Short mmCIF file of C-alpha atoms in Angstrom, two decimals:
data_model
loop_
_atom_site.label_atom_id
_atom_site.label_comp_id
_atom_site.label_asym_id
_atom_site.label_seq_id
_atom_site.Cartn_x
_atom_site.Cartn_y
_atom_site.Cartn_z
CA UNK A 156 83.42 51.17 -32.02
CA UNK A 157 84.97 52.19 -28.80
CA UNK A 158 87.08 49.95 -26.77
CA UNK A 159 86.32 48.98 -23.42
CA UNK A 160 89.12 49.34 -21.10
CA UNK A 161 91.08 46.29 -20.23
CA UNK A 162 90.52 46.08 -16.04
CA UNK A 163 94.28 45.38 -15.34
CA UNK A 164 94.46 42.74 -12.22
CA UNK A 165 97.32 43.85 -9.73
CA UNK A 166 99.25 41.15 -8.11
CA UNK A 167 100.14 42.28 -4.42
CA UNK A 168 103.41 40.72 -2.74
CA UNK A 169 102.20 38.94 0.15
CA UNK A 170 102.63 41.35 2.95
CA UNK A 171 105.07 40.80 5.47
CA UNK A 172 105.00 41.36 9.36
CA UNK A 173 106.94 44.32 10.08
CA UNK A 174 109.60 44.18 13.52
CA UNK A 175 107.21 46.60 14.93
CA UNK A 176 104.33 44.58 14.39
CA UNK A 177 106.02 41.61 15.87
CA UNK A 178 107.39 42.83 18.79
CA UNK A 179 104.10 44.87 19.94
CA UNK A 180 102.37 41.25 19.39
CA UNK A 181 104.59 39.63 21.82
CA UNK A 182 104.32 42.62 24.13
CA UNK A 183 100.91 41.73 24.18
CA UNK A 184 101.34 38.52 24.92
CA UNK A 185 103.85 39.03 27.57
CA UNK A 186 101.13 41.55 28.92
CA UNK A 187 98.63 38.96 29.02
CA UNK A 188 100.30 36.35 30.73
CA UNK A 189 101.50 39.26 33.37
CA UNK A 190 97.64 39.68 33.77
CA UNK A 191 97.00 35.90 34.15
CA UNK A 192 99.23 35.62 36.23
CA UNK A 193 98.08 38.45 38.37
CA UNK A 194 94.78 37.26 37.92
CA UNK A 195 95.34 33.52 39.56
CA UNK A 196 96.88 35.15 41.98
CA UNK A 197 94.21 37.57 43.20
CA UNK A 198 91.79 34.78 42.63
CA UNK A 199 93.85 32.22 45.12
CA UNK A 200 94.09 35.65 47.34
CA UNK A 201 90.13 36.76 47.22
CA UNK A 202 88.49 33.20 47.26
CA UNK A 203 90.04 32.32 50.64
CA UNK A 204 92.90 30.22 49.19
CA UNK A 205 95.90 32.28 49.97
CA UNK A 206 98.39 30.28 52.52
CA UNK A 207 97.37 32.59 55.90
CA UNK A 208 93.39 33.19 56.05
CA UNK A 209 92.54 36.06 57.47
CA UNK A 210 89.88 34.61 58.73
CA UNK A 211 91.34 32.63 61.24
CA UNK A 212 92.18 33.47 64.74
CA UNK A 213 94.90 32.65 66.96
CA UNK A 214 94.26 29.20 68.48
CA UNK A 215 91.45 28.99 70.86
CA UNK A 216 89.75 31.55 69.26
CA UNK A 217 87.17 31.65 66.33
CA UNK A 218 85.10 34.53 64.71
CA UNK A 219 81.80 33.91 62.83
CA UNK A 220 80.03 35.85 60.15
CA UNK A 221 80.55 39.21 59.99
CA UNK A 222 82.05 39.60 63.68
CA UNK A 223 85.21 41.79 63.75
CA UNK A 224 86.20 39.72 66.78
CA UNK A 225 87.46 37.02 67.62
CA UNK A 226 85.76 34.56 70.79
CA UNK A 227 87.17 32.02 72.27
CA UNK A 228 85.71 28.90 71.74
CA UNK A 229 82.53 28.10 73.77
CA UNK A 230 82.85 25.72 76.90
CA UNK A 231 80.74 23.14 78.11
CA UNK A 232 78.84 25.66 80.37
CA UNK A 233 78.69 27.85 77.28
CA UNK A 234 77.23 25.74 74.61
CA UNK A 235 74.29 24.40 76.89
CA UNK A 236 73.15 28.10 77.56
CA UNK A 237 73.55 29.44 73.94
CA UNK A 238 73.25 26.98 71.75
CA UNK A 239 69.99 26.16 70.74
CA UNK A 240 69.54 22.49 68.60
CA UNK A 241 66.62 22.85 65.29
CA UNK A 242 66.81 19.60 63.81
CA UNK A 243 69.07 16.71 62.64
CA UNK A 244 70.48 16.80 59.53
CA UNK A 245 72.67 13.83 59.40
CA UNK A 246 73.60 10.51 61.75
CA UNK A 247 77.00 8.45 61.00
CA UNK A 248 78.57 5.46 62.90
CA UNK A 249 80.57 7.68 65.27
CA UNK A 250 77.78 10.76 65.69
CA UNK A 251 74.61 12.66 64.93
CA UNK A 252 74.62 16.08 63.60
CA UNK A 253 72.24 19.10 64.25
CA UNK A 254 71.66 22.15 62.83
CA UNK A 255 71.69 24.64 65.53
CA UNK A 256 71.73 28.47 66.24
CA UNK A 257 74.23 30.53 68.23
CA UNK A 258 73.71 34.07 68.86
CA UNK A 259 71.54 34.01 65.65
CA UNK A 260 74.13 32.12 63.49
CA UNK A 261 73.12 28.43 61.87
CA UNK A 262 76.03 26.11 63.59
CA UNK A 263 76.22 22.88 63.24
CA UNK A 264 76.22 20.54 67.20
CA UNK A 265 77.52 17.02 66.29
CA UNK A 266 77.41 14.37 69.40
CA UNK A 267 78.58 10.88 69.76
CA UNK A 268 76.22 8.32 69.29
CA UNK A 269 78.12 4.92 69.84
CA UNK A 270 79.95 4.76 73.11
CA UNK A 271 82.70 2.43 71.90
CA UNK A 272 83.64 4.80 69.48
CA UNK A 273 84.37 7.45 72.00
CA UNK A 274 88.28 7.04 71.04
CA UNK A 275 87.37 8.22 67.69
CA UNK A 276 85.34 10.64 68.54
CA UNK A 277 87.81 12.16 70.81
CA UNK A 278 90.86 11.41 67.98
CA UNK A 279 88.53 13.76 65.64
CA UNK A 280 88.33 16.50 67.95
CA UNK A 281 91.92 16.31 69.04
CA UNK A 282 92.75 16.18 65.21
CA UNK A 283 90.42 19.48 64.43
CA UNK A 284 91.96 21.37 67.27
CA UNK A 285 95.56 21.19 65.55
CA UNK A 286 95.02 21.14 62.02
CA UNK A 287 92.75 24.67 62.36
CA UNK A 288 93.72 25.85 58.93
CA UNK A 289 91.86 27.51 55.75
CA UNK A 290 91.72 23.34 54.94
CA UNK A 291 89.71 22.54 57.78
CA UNK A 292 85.77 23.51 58.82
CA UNK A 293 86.42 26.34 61.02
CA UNK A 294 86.19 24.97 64.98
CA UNK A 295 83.64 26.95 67.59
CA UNK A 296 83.56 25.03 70.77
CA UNK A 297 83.27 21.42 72.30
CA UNK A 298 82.58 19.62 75.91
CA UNK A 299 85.11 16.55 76.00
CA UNK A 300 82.48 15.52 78.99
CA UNK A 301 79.48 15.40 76.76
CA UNK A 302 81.82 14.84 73.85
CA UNK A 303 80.02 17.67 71.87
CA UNK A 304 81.62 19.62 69.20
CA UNK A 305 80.48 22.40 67.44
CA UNK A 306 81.12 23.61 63.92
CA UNK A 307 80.99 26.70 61.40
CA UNK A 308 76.90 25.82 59.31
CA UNK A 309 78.07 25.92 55.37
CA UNK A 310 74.42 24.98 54.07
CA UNK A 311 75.90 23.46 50.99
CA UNK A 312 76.45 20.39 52.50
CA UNK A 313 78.57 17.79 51.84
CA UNK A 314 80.38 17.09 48.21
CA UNK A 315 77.63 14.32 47.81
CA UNK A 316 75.60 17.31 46.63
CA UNK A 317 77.64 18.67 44.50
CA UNK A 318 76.12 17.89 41.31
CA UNK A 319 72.66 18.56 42.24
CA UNK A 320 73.81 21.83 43.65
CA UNK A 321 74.69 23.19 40.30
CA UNK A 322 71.31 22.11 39.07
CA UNK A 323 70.21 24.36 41.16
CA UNK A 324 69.69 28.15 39.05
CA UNK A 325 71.66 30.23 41.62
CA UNK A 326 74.40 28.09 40.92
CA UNK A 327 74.52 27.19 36.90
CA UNK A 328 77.09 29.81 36.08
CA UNK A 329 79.56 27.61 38.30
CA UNK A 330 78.86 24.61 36.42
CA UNK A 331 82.33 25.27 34.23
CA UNK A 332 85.54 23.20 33.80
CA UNK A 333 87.63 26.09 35.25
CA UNK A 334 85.23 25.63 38.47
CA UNK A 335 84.83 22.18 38.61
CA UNK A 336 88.93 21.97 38.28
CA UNK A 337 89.12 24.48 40.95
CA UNK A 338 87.46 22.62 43.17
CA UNK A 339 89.81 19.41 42.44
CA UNK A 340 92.71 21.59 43.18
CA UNK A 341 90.98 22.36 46.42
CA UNK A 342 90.65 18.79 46.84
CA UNK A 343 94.37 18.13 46.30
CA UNK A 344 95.52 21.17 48.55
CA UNK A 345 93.58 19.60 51.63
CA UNK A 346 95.20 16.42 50.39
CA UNK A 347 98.59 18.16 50.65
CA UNK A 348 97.76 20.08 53.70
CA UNK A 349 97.27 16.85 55.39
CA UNK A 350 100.58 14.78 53.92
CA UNK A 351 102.48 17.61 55.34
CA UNK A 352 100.59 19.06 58.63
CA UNK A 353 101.80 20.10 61.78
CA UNK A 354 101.37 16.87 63.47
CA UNK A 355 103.10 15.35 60.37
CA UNK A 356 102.13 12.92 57.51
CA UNK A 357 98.49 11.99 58.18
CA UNK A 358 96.77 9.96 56.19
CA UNK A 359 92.83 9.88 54.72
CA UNK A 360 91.42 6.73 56.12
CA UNK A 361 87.46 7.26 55.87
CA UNK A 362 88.30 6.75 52.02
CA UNK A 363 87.04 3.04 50.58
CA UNK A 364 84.68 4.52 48.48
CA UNK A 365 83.91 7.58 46.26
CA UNK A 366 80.53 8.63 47.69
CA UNK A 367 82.64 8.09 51.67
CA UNK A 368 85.41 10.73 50.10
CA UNK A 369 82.92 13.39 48.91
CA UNK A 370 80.63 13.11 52.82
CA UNK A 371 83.99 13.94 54.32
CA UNK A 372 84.25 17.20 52.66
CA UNK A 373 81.96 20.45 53.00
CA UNK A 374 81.48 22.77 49.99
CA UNK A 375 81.73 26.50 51.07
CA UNK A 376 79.08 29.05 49.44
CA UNK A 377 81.65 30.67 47.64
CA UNK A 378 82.65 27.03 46.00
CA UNK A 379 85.19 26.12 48.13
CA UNK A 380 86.31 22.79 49.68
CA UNK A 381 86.76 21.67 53.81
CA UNK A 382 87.86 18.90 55.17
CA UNK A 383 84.90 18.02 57.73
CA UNK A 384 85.80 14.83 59.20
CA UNK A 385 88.81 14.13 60.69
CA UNK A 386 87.60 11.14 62.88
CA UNK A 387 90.22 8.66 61.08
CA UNK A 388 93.11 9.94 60.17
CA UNK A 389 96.25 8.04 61.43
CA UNK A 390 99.66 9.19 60.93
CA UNK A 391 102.83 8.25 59.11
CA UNK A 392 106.10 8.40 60.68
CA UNK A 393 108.88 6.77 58.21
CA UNK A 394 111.97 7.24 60.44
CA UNK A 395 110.10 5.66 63.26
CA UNK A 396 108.88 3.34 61.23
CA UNK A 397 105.25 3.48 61.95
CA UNK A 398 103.07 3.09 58.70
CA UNK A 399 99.54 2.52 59.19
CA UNK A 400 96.20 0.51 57.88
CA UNK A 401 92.82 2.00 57.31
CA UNK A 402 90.34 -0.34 59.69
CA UNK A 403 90.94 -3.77 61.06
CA UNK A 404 88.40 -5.39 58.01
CA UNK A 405 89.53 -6.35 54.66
CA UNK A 406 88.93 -3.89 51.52
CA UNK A 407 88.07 -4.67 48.48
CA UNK A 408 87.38 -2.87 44.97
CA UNK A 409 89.15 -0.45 42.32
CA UNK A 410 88.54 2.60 44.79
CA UNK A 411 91.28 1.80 47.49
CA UNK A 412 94.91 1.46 46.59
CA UNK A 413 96.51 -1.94 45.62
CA UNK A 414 98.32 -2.21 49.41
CA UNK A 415 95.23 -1.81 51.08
CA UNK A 416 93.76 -4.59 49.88
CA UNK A 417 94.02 -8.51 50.77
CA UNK A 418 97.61 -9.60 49.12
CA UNK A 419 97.36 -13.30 49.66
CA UNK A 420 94.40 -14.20 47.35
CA UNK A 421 91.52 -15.74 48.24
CA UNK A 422 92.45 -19.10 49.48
CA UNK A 423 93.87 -17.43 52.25
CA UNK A 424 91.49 -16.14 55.19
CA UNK A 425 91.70 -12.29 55.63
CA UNK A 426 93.89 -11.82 58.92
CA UNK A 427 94.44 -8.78 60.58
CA UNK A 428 97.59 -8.88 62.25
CA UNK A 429 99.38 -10.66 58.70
CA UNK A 430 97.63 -7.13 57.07
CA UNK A 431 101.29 -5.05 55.85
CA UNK A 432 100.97 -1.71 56.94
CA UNK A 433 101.00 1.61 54.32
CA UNK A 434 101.59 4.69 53.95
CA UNK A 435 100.00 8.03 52.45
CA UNK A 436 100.18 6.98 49.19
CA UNK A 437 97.24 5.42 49.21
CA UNK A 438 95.23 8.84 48.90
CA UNK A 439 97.56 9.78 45.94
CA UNK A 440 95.70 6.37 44.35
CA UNK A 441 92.58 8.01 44.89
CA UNK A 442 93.05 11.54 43.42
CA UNK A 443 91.86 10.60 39.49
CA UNK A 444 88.41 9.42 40.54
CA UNK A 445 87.98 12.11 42.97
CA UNK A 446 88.51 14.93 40.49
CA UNK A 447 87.14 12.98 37.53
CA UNK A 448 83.72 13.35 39.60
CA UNK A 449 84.90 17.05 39.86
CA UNK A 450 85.09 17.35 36.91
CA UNK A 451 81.73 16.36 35.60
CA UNK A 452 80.26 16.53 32.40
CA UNK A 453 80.80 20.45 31.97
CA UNK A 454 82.10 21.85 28.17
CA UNK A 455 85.28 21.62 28.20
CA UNK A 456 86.12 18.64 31.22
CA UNK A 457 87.65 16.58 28.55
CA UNK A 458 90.07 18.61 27.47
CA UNK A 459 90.97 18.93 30.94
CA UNK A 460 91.06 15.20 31.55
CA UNK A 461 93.32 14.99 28.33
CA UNK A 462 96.07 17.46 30.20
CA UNK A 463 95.55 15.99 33.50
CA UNK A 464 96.16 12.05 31.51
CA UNK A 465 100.00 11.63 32.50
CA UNK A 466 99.69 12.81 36.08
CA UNK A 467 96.80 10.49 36.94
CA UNK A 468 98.25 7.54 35.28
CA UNK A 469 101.21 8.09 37.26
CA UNK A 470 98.81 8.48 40.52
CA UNK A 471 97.96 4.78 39.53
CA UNK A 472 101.35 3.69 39.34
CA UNK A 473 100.78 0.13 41.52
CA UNK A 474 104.13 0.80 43.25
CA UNK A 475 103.10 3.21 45.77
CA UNK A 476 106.71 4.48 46.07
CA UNK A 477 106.36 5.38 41.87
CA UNK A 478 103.55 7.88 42.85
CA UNK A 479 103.92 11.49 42.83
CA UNK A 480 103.62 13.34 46.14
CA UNK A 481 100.44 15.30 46.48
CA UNK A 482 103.03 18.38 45.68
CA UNK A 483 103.59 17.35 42.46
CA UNK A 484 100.14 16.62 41.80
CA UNK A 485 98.83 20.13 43.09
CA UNK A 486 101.60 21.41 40.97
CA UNK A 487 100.69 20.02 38.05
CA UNK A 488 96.93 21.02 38.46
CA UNK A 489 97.74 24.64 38.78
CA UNK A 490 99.74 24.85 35.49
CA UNK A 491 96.93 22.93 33.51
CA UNK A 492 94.50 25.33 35.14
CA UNK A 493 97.19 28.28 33.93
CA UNK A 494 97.38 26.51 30.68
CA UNK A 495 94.10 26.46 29.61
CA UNK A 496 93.15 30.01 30.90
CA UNK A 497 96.01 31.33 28.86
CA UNK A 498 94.07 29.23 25.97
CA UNK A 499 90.72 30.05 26.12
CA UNK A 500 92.50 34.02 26.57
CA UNK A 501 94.01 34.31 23.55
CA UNK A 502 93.28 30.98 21.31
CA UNK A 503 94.68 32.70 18.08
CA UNK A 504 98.61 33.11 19.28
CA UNK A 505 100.25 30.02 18.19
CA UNK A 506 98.92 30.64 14.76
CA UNK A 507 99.80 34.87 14.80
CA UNK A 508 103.38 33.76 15.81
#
């Protein structure tokens, strides 16, 4: 009877990485974080974020659309003969707001409402002539007479819509943690922008409450953020000593910093004048539960909130002086964001090294 042959089982020596195979590996990855980083880059550059807008004009000037341009901004004379009010889209304590047309562009008209506001009224206006910025809703004319200003039309509205905007099917594919954190670090550049303006360290005052944040803000239709309203915002001036307070009525709540509110319990009558001033560190208190509404309920927003834990905390440090500077915190954000692009790029390289 013929023997069947005995199928011999080979042992192989684990195989091992060669130098060549190592080093092209890390060339790779050295090639990839080139690209990332070329990447972020072009996407601060492209998406309007870069530090000088092209957009903008030299002050006094603005240009609109698709103008090559730019116009000076329209006078009292000028906005009564070409502006042309549709309807009103919004009323606050200070002013009403109308969507309007100009030369066949939406605009927005916004007029004061309550006389003995006028100060604040005119403080806004004074405040959006100086801070004209890639920050700031992009200024087309006022009339100080009729105390009229008038505004670049984003018809995204205000942040209050933000959510229900990405319900919306145009909009889905932005409902993403690396959008939704984009849009924090947005939040946290105006934030910065303002700390460290031309006119020096203003501060955020129309701020006691999350959904009085987000109606200050404007989102852009390419999912950008703008500062809208700069009706209160006081400034700082350490070496002069001059800190300031947010309203002449007592706060109250989790929202607002610790040294805005009441400190002498509630025995004690809220008073005004025995009120101790503060300073910008009270909007560094609010940045965690601004971006935590950023960032949503998207795939992947935990992870985020995991990477982002040590920086809030330390925004919630109850010694305002213990705070980061909005700096540190837009520093942080960007090399999260980095982080987890690099991540999501190539999950696998830990492990192949």
């Amino acid at each position: 009877m013929e023997k069947k042959p005995h199928l011999v089982r080979r042992e192989f020596p684990p195989r091992e990485v060669s130098s060549v195979s190592l080093a092209l590996l890390l060339a790779a990855v050295l090639l990839l974080n080139a690209l990332l980083y070329l990447y972020l880059n072009k996407f601060y550059i492209s998406s309007g974020r870069a530090e000088t807008d092209p957009g903008l004009c030299s002050f006094g000037y603005f240009k609109l659309g698709a103008a090559k341009n730019c116009s000076p901004w329209l006078s009292c004379e000028a906005i009564n003969r070409e502006v042309r009010k549709l309807k009103c889209v919004g009323e606050g304590a200070v002013k009403k707001v109308f969507l309007s047309e100009w030369k066949e562009n939406k605009v927005v008209l916004s007029q004061l409402t309550n006389s003995e506001l006028k100060e604040d009224f005119l403080h806004g206006l004074k405040m959006l002539k100086a801070l004209q910025s890639k920050h700031v809703v992009r200024l087309l004319g006022y009339c100080e007479q009729q105390f009229t200003i008038l505004t670049e039309y984003h018809p995204l509205g205000s942040l209050r819509g933000l959510n229900e905007t990405l319900h919306i099917p145009k909009y889905k594919g932005m409902n993403t943690w690396h959008r939704r954190l984009m849009l924090a670090i947005d939040y946290v550049s105006v934030i910065r922008y303002l700390h460290s303006s031309p006119l020096g360290t203003l501060v955020m005052c129309d701020s006691n409450d999350l959904d009085k944040v987000l109606s200050q803000y404007l989102l852009t239709s390419d999912f950008h953020i703008l500062v809208n309203d700069l009706d209160a915002l006081p400034l700082v001036n350490r070496s002069a000593g001059r800190l300031v307070k947010c309203g002449h009525r007592e706060l109250r709540g989790e929202f607002v910093a610790p040294e805005q509110r009441w400190p002498y319990g509630e025995e004690m009558p809220f008073e005004d004048d025995l009120m101790p001033p503060y300073d910008e560190k009270t909007d560094i208190w609010k940045i965690p539960d601004v971006s935590n509404f950023f960032l949503g309920h998207a795939e992947g927003s935990d992870i985020v909130r995991l990477h982002l834990f040590d920086i809030h905390a330390a925004c919630k440090k109850k010694d305002p002086a213990e705070r980061p500077s909005a700096q540190e915190v837009l520093d942080t954000y960007k090399k999260v964001l980095t982080l987890l692009i690099r991540e999501a790029a190539m999950p696998g390289t830990r492990e192949m090294l």
